[in-house]
PDB file of C-alpha atoms in Angstrom:
ATOM      1  CA  MET A  28       0.000   0.000   0.000  1.00 82.00           C
ATOM      2  CA  LYS A  29       1.398   3.373  -1.055  1.00 89.00           C
ATOM      3  CA  ASN A  30       2.491   5.797   1.632  1.00 95.00           C
ATOM      4  CA  ASP A  31       0.186   8.851   1.637  1.00 97.00           C
ATOM      5  CA  LYS A  32       2.905  11.428   2.316  1.00 98.00           C
ATOM      6  CA  ALA A  33       5.158  10.055  -0.411  1.00 98.00           C
ATOM      7  CA  THR A  34       2.214   9.973  -2.824  1.00 98.00           C
ATOM      8  CA  ARG A  35       1.445  13.655  -2.219  1.00 98.00           C
ATOM      9  CA  ILE A  36       5.069  14.689  -2.797  1.00 98.00           C
ATOM     10  CA  ILE A  37       5.446  12.694  -6.010  1.00 98.00           C
ATOM     11  CA  GLU A  38       2.051  13.690  -7.431  1.00 98.00           C
ATOM     12  CA  LYS A  39       2.767  17.368  -6.744  1.00 97.00           C
ATOM     13  CA  ALA A  40       6.044  17.173  -8.662  1.00 97.00           C
ATOM     14  CA  LEU A  41       4.415  15.390 -11.596  1.00 98.00           C
ATOM     15  CA  LYS A  42       1.597  17.951 -11.769  1.00 97.00           C
ATOM     16  CA  GLN A  43       4.258  20.653 -11.971  1.00 96.00           C
ATOM     17  CA  GLY A  44       5.822  18.834 -14.909  1.00 96.00           C
ATOM     18  CA  ARG A  45       9.001  17.964 -13.004  1.00 96.00           C
ATOM     19  CA  LYS A  46      11.153  14.898 -13.608  1.00 96.00           C
ATOM     20  CA  THR A  47      13.147  15.131 -10.373  1.00 96.00           C
ATOM     21  CA  LEU A  48      12.400  15.752  -6.723  1.00 97.00           C
ATOM     22  CA  SER A  49      14.464  18.255  -4.785  1.00 96.00           C
ATOM     23  CA  GLU A  50      16.800  16.763  -2.202  1.00 96.00           C
ATOM     24  CA  TYR A  51      14.412  17.856   0.553  1.00 97.00           C
ATOM     25  CA  GLU A  52      11.419  16.235  -1.187  1.00 98.00           C
ATOM     26  CA  ALA A  53      13.371  13.056  -1.907  1.00 98.00           C
ATOM     27  CA  LYS A  54      14.378  12.722   1.721  1.00 98.00           C
ATOM     28  CA  GLN A  55      10.804  13.283   2.871  1.00 98.00           C
ATOM     29  CA  VAL A  56       9.769  10.342   0.678  1.00 99.00           C
ATOM     30  CA  LEU A  57      12.555   8.225   2.181  1.00 99.00           C
ATOM     31  CA  SER A  58      11.612   9.226   5.715  1.00 99.00           C
ATOM     32  CA  ALA A  59       7.991   8.287   5.036  1.00 98.00           C
ATOM     33  CA  TYR A  60       9.263   4.750   4.360  1.00 98.00           C
ATOM     34  CA  GLY A  61      11.289   4.650   7.564  1.00 98.00           C
ATOM     35  CA  ILE A  62      14.681   5.293   5.963  1.00 99.00           C
ATOM     36  CA  PRO A  63      16.922   7.350   8.305  1.00 99.00           C
ATOM     37  CA  ILE A  64      17.858  10.777   6.926  1.00 99.00           C
ATOM     38  CA  THR A  65      19.750  13.760   8.279  1.00 98.00           C
ATOM     39  CA  LYS A  66      17.877  16.077  10.622  1.00 98.00           C
ATOM     40  CA  GLU A  67      17.127  19.030   8.344  1.00 98.00           C
ATOM     41  CA  VAL A  68      15.034  22.115   7.653  1.00 98.00           C
ATOM     42  CA  LEU A  69      14.277  23.898   4.371  1.00 98.00           C
ATOM     43  CA  ALA A  70      14.692  27.659   4.884  1.00 98.00           C
ATOM     44  CA  LYS A  71      13.447  30.210   2.365  1.00 96.00           C
ATOM     45  CA  ASP A  72      13.803  33.453   4.316  1.00 96.00           C
ATOM     46  CA  LYS A  73      15.442  34.992   7.377  1.00 96.00           C
ATOM     47  CA  ALA A  74      12.758  33.640   9.715  1.00 98.00           C
ATOM     48  CA  GLY A  75      13.302  30.155   8.316  1.00 98.00           C
ATOM     49  CA  LEU A  76      17.038  30.530   8.840  1.00 98.00           C
ATOM     50  CA  GLU A  77      16.601  31.525  12.482  1.00 98.00           C
ATOM     51  CA  SER A  78      14.174  28.666  13.081  1.00 97.00           C
ATOM     52  CA  GLY A  79      16.537  26.207  11.402  1.00 98.00           C
ATOM     53  CA  LEU A  80      19.465  27.268  13.569  1.00 98.00           C
ATOM     54  CA  LYS A  81      17.412  26.558  16.689  1.00 97.00           C
ATOM     55  CA  LYS A  82      16.244  23.161  15.443  1.00 97.00           C
ATOM     56  CA  ILE A  83      19.474  21.843  13.926  1.00 98.00           C
ATOM     57  CA  GLY A  84      22.271  23.442  15.945  1.00 96.00           C
ATOM     58  CA  PHE A  85      25.965  23.211  15.040  1.00 97.00           C
ATOM     59  CA  PRO A  86      28.003  22.029  13.220  1.00 98.00           C
ATOM     60  CA  LEU A  87      25.804  22.536  10.208  1.00 98.00           C
ATOM     61  CA  VAL A  88      25.758  21.893   6.466  1.00 98.00           C
ATOM     62  CA  MET A  89      23.861  24.287   4.186  1.00 98.00           C
ATOM     63  CA  LYS A  90      22.958  23.501   0.571  1.00 96.00           C
ATOM     64  CA  GLY A  91      21.068  25.166  -2.221  1.00 96.00           C
ATOM     65  CA  CYS A  92      17.954  23.054  -2.684  1.00 96.00           C
ATOM     66  CA  SER A  93      15.993  23.033  -5.938  1.00 94.00           C
ATOM     67  CA  ALA A  94      14.695  20.290  -8.202  1.00 89.00           C
ATOM     68  CA  ASP A  95      16.270  22.228 -11.085  1.00 87.00           C
ATOM     69  CA  ILE A  96      19.832  22.124  -9.721  1.00 81.00           C
ATOM     70  CA  ALA A  97      21.577  18.764 -10.026  1.00 66.00           C
ATOM     71  CA  HIS A  98      25.214  19.603  -9.286  1.00 61.00           C
ATOM     72  CA  LYS A  99      25.254  21.726  -6.153  1.00 68.00           C
ATOM     73  CA  THR A 100      28.986  21.363  -5.526  1.00 61.00           C
ATOM     74  CA  GLU A 101      29.955  22.643  -8.976  1.00 55.00           C
ATOM     75  CA  LYS A 102      27.769  25.709  -8.497  1.00 71.00           C
ATOM     76  CA  GLY A 103      29.255  26.490  -5.091  1.00 79.00           C
ATOM     77  CA  LEU A 104      25.950  25.870  -3.347  1.00 93.00           C
ATOM     78  CA  ILE A 105      27.269  23.692  -0.511  1.00 96.00           C
ATOM     79  CA  HIS A 106      28.810  25.072   2.692  1.00 97.00           C
ATOM     80  CA  VAL A 107      30.016  22.562   5.298  1.00 97.00           C
ATOM     81  CA  ASP A 108      31.179  22.635   8.915  1.00 97.00           C
ATOM     82  CA  ILE A 109      29.315  25.848   9.746  1.00 98.00           C
ATOM     83  CA  ARG A 110      29.835  26.528  13.448  1.00 98.00           C
ATOM     84  CA  THR A 111      28.403  29.983  14.221  1.00 98.00           C
ATOM     85  CA  ALA A 112      25.271  32.002  13.463  1.00 98.00           C
ATOM     86  CA  ALA A 113      27.423  34.549  11.630  1.00 98.00           C
ATOM     87  CA  GLU A 114      28.837  31.835   9.347  1.00 98.00           C
ATOM     88  CA  ALA A 115      25.319  30.498   8.749  1.00 98.00           C
ATOM     89  CA  LYS A 116      23.955  33.919   7.776  1.00 98.00           C
ATOM     90  CA  LYS A 117      26.854  34.491   5.377  1.00 97.00           C
ATOM     91  CA  ALA A 118      26.370  31.063   3.790  1.00 97.00           C
ATOM     92  CA  PHE A 119      22.624  31.681   3.517  1.00 97.00           C
ATOM     93  CA  ARG A 120      23.175  34.938   1.600  1.00 96.00           C
ATOM     94  CA  GLU A 121      25.762  33.404  -0.722  1.00 95.00           C
ATOM     95  CA  ILE A 122      23.661  30.338  -1.508  1.00 96.00           C
ATOM     96  CA  LEU A 123      20.548  32.384  -2.285  1.00 94.00           C
ATOM     97  CA  ALA A 124      22.612  34.660  -4.533  1.00 94.00           C
ATOM     98  CA  GLY A 125      23.907  31.604  -6.394  1.00 92.00           C
ATOM     99  CA  MET A 126      20.354  30.279  -6.774  1.00 92.00           C
ATOM    100  CA  GLU A 127      18.997  33.407  -8.431  1.00 89.00           C
ATOM    101  CA  GLY A 128      16.489  32.364 -11.068  1.00 86.00           C
ATOM    102  CA  TYR A 129      15.803  28.988  -9.441  1.00 89.00           C
ATOM    103  CA  GLU A 130      12.848  28.085  -7.248  1.00 89.00           C
ATOM    104  CA  GLY A 131      13.727  26.512  -3.932  1.00 92.00           C
ATOM    105  CA  GLY A 132      15.456  27.342  -0.675  1.00 96.00           C
ATOM    106  CA  VAL A 133      18.414  26.543   1.532  1.00 98.00           C
ATOM    107  CA  LEU A 134      18.576  23.090   3.073  1.00 98.00           C
ATOM    108  CA  MET A 135      20.011  23.258   6.593  1.00 99.00           C
ATOM    109  CA  GLN A 136      21.113  19.880   7.902  1.00 98.00           C
ATOM    110  CA  GLU A 137      23.097  18.377  10.729  1.00 98.00           C
ATOM    111  CA  MET A 138      26.671  17.546   9.793  1.00 98.00           C
ATOM    112  CA  ILE A 139      27.051  13.768   9.938  1.00 97.00           C
ATOM    113  CA  LYS A 140      30.527  12.579  10.845  1.00 93.00           C
ATOM    114  CA  GLY A 141      31.809   9.202   9.738  1.00 96.00           C
ATOM    115  CA  ARG A 142      34.676   7.849   7.672  1.00 94.00           C
ATOM    116  CA  ARG A 143      32.680   5.098   5.951  1.00 97.00           C
ATOM    117  CA  GLU A 144      30.412   6.012   3.034  1.00 97.00           C
ATOM    118  CA  LEU A 145      27.984   3.679   1.282  1.00 98.00           C
ATOM    119  CA  VAL A 146      25.618   4.009  -1.655  1.00 98.00           C
ATOM    120  CA  MET A 147      22.101   2.668  -2.115  1.00 98.00           C
ATOM    121  CA  GLY A 148      19.825   3.120  -5.053  1.00 98.00           C
ATOM    122  CA  LEU A 149      17.244   1.848  -7.462  1.00 99.00           C
ATOM    123  CA  THR A 150      17.043   1.596 -11.240  1.00 98.00           C
ATOM    124  CA  ARG A 151      14.047   0.485 -13.266  1.00 98.00           C
ATOM    125  CA  ASP A 152      15.079  -2.173 -15.745  1.00 95.00           C
ATOM    126  CA  PRO A 153      12.796  -2.625 -18.808  1.00 93.00           C
ATOM    127  CA  GLN A 154      12.863  -6.401 -18.354  1.00 94.00           C
ATOM    128  CA  PHE A 155      13.210  -6.959 -14.597  1.00 95.00           C
ATOM    129  CA  GLY A 156      11.492  -3.868 -13.181  1.00 97.00           C
ATOM    130  CA  PRO A 157      12.825  -2.092 -10.076  1.00 98.00           C
ATOM    131  CA  CYS A 158      16.295  -3.302  -9.071  1.00 99.00           C
ATOM    132  CA  VAL A 159      17.995  -2.261  -5.829  1.00 99.00           C
ATOM    133  CA  MET A 160      21.699  -1.419  -5.645  1.00 98.00           C
ATOM    134  CA  PHE A 161      24.148  -1.389  -2.724  1.00 98.00           C
ATOM    135  CA  GLY A 162      27.860  -0.659  -2.570  1.00 98.00           C
ATOM    136  CA  LEU A 163      30.718   1.592  -1.554  1.00 96.00           C
ATOM    137  CA  GLY A 164      29.712   5.244  -1.691  1.00 94.00           C
ATOM    138  CA  GLY A 165      31.103   8.750  -1.868  1.00 84.00           C
ATOM    139  CA  ILE A 166      33.928   9.282  -4.352  1.00 81.00           C
ATOM    140  CA  PHE A 167      34.482   5.513  -4.544  1.00 77.00           C
ATOM    141  CA  THR A 168      31.157   4.878  -6.301  1.00 83.00           C
ATOM    142  CA  GLU A 169      32.398   6.027  -9.709  1.00 81.00           C
ATOM    143  CA  ILE A 170      36.018   4.945  -9.197  1.00 84.00           C
ATOM    144  CA  LEU A 171      35.560   1.376  -7.967  1.00 85.00           C
ATOM    145  CA  HIS A 172      32.038   0.437  -9.143  1.00 90.00           C
ATOM    146  CA  ASP A 173      31.903  -1.921  -6.158  1.00 96.00           C
ATOM    147  CA  VAL A 174      28.154  -2.548  -6.136  1.00 97.00           C
ATOM    148  CA  SER A 175      25.631  -5.375  -5.984  1.00 98.00           C
ATOM    149  CA  PHE A 176      22.092  -5.569  -7.422  1.00 98.00           C
ATOM    150  CA  ARG A 177      18.897  -7.444  -6.614  1.00 98.00           C
ATOM    151  CA  ARG A 178      15.429  -7.333  -8.122  1.00 98.00           C
ATOM    152  CA  ALA A 179      12.689  -5.972  -5.838  1.00 99.00           C
ATOM    153  CA  PRO A 180      10.943  -7.047  -3.679  1.00 98.00           C
ATOM    154  CA  LEU A 181      13.845  -7.886  -1.399  1.00 99.00           C
ATOM    155  CA  GLU A 182      13.942 -10.195   1.598  1.00 98.00           C
ATOM    156  CA  ILE A 183      16.464 -10.132   4.443  1.00 98.00           C
ATOM    157  CA  ARG A 184      18.384 -12.960   2.772  1.00 98.00           C
ATOM    158  CA  ASP A 185      18.799 -10.890  -0.408  1.00 99.00           C
ATOM    159  CA  THR A 186      20.132  -7.872   1.463  1.00 99.00           C
ATOM    160  CA  LYS A 187      22.664  -9.959   3.387  1.00 98.00           C
ATOM    161  CA  GLU A 188      23.917 -11.448   0.124  1.00 99.00           C
ATOM    162  CA  MET A 189      24.237  -7.962  -1.390  1.00 99.00           C
ATOM    163  CA  MET A 190      26.363  -6.784   1.522  1.00 99.00           C
ATOM    164  CA  GLN A 191      28.662  -9.803   1.273  1.00 98.00           C
ATOM    165  CA  GLU A 192      29.012  -9.577  -2.512  1.00 98.00           C
ATOM    166  CA  ILE A 193      30.792  -6.228  -2.614  1.00 98.00           C
ATOM    167  CA  LYS A 194      34.582  -6.497  -2.530  1.00 96.00           C
ATOM    168  CA  GLY A 195      34.794  -3.932   0.261  1.00 95.00           C
ATOM    169  CA  HIS A 196      32.324  -5.730   2.526  1.00 97.00           C
ATOM    170  CA  LYS A 197      34.778  -5.669   5.439  1.00 96.00           C
ATOM    171  CA  ILE A 198      34.077  -1.931   5.719  1.00 96.00           C
ATOM    172  CA  LEU A 199      30.860  -3.028   7.450  1.00 98.00           C
ATOM    173  CA  ASP A 200      32.793  -4.843  10.185  1.00 98.00           C
ATOM    174  CA  ALA A 201      34.310  -3.385  13.337  1.00 97.00           C
ATOM    175  CA  VAL A 202      37.575  -1.982  11.999  1.00 89.00           C
ATOM    176  CA  ARG A 203      40.228   0.485  13.190  1.00 88.00           C
ATOM    177  CA  GLY A 204      38.282   1.486  16.258  1.00 91.00           C
ATOM    178  CA  MET A 205      35.023   1.926  14.328  1.00 96.00           C
ATOM    179  CA  GLU A 206      31.854   0.054  15.297  1.00 97.00           C
ATOM    180  CA  ALA A 207      30.398  -2.657  13.093  1.00 98.00           C
ATOM    181  CA  ALA A 208      27.630  -1.332  10.870  1.00 98.00           C
ATOM    182  CA  ASP A 209      24.049  -1.976  11.923  1.00 99.00           C
ATOM    183  CA  GLN A 210      23.390  -4.519   9.183  1.00 98.00           C
ATOM    184  CA  LYS A 211      19.809  -5.089  10.330  1.00 99.00           C
ATOM    185  CA  LEU A 212      19.067  -1.412   9.687  1.00 99.00           C
ATOM    186  CA  LEU A 213      20.933  -1.525   6.360  1.00 99.00           C
ATOM    187  CA  SER A 214      18.744  -4.487   5.357  1.00 99.00           C
ATOM    188  CA  GLU A 215      15.581  -2.610   6.296  1.00 99.00           C
ATOM    189  CA  MET A 216      16.725   0.407   4.267  1.00 99.00           C
ATOM    190  CA  LEU A 217      17.405  -1.680   1.156  1.00 99.00           C
ATOM    191  CA  ILE A 218      14.031  -3.407   1.457  1.00 99.00           C
ATOM    192  CA  SER A 219      12.333   0.002   1.776  1.00 99.00           C
ATOM    193  CA  VAL A 220      14.135   1.387  -1.287  1.00 99.00           C
ATOM    194  CA  GLY A 221      12.774  -1.558  -3.254  1.00 99.00           C
ATOM    195  CA  ARG A 222       9.308  -0.997  -1.838  1.00 98.00           C
ATOM    196  CA  ILE A 223       9.285   2.601  -3.089  1.00 99.00           C
ATOM    197  CA  GLY A 224      10.096   1.332  -6.580  1.00 98.00           C
ATOM    198  CA  LEU A 225       7.292  -1.232  -6.395  1.00 98.00           C
ATOM    199  CA  ASP A 226       4.757   1.246  -5.010  1.00 98.00           C
ATOM    200  CA  PHE A 227       5.458   3.959  -7.588  1.00 98.00           C
ATOM    201  CA  ASP A 228       5.760   2.952 -11.249  1.00 97.00           C
ATOM    202  CA  ASN A 229       6.744   6.531 -12.055  1.00 97.00           C
ATOM    203  CA  VAL A 230       9.884   6.417  -9.881  1.00 98.00           C
ATOM    204  CA  MET A 231      12.614   5.602 -12.394  1.00 98.00           C
ATOM    205  CA  GLU A 232      15.725   6.078 -10.293  1.00 98.00           C
ATOM    206  CA  ILE A 233      16.751   6.530  -6.658  1.00 99.00           C
ATOM    207  CA  ASP A 234      20.298   7.561  -5.748  1.00 98.00           C
ATOM    208  CA  LEU A 235      21.277   7.715  -2.067  1.00 98.00           C
ATOM    209  CA  ASN A 236      24.906   8.801  -1.986  1.00 96.00           C
ATOM    210  CA  PRO A 237      26.470   9.047   0.417  1.00 96.00           C
ATOM    211  CA  VAL A 238      24.904   6.965   3.128  1.00 98.00           C
ATOM    212  CA  ILE A 239      27.319   7.672   5.976  1.00 98.00           C
ATOM    213  CA  LEU A 240      27.916   5.306   8.866  1.00 98.00           C
ATOM    214  CA  SER A 241      27.711   7.511  11.939  1.00 98.00           C
ATOM    215  CA  GLY A 242      29.096   5.080  14.467  1.00 97.00           C
ATOM    216  CA  SER A 243      27.112   1.953  13.625  1.00 98.00           C
ATOM    217  CA  LYS A 244      24.063   3.763  12.246  1.00 98.00           C
ATOM    218  CA  PRO A 245      23.624   4.462   8.510  1.00 99.00           C
ATOM    219  CA  VAL A 246      22.187   7.887   7.638  1.00 99.00           C
ATOM    220  CA  VAL A 247      21.215   9.161   4.174  1.00 99.00           C
ATOM    221  CA  VAL A 248      23.092  12.433   3.657  1.00 98.00           C
ATOM    222  CA  ASP A 249      22.171  13.177   0.024  1.00 96.00           C
ATOM    223  CA  ALA A 250      19.365  11.841  -2.145  1.00 97.00           C
ATOM    224  CA  LEU A 251      18.013  12.070  -5.683  1.00 97.00           C
ATOM    225  CA  ILE A 252      14.750  10.647  -7.007  1.00 98.00           C
ATOM    226  CA  VAL A 253      14.057  10.749 -10.760  1.00 98.00           C
ATOM    227  CA  LEU A 254      10.500  10.442 -12.075  1.00 98.00           C
ATOM    228  CA  LYS A 255       9.001   9.369 -15.389  1.00 94.00           C
TER     229      LYS A 255
END
């Protein structure tokens, strides 16, 4: 059964003729399916900025957020490790200036710390339908292509196999003073990604990269959802 909140977000985007969700919208869809995301607020004005600072605290990451902007880093729309209100206000002004002509706002999110980055996603294959992907994330996604795929719907057994199939699977173990990843939660996240693809035929692609291990807990830090 489709999630009502996710349905509203996706239908709104489609009615507006959009093929992608903004990062904020994408994460709201994920959250509706129980997938852990960064604590975040979308601010569009000074009042929103002040409210966001109270809710999120420091250190903070601020990003330009619009469904029309795909490459935020290249456009200078990401400011990280913001530690004071003065830094936040400066970043807010600079991001809005860089977003001139685009509809959206500034995404204020907690800064997740962790040295291990994973990727999860979904592609819709013409023959097999929605297929879920798992692997090493961050900059290593494109360099190493260390990923595993399974056709949705997934069961716990499938997700465990996916985790063991990647060459870098030991990154999930307790290593160099870091806790072992919560593989039960990772399994639940992968199953939920597949469920979104099954529930919504118009979701063509999901890209969750990076998913950072904060201690043992995986958290989605950036997300893209592409629609048909």
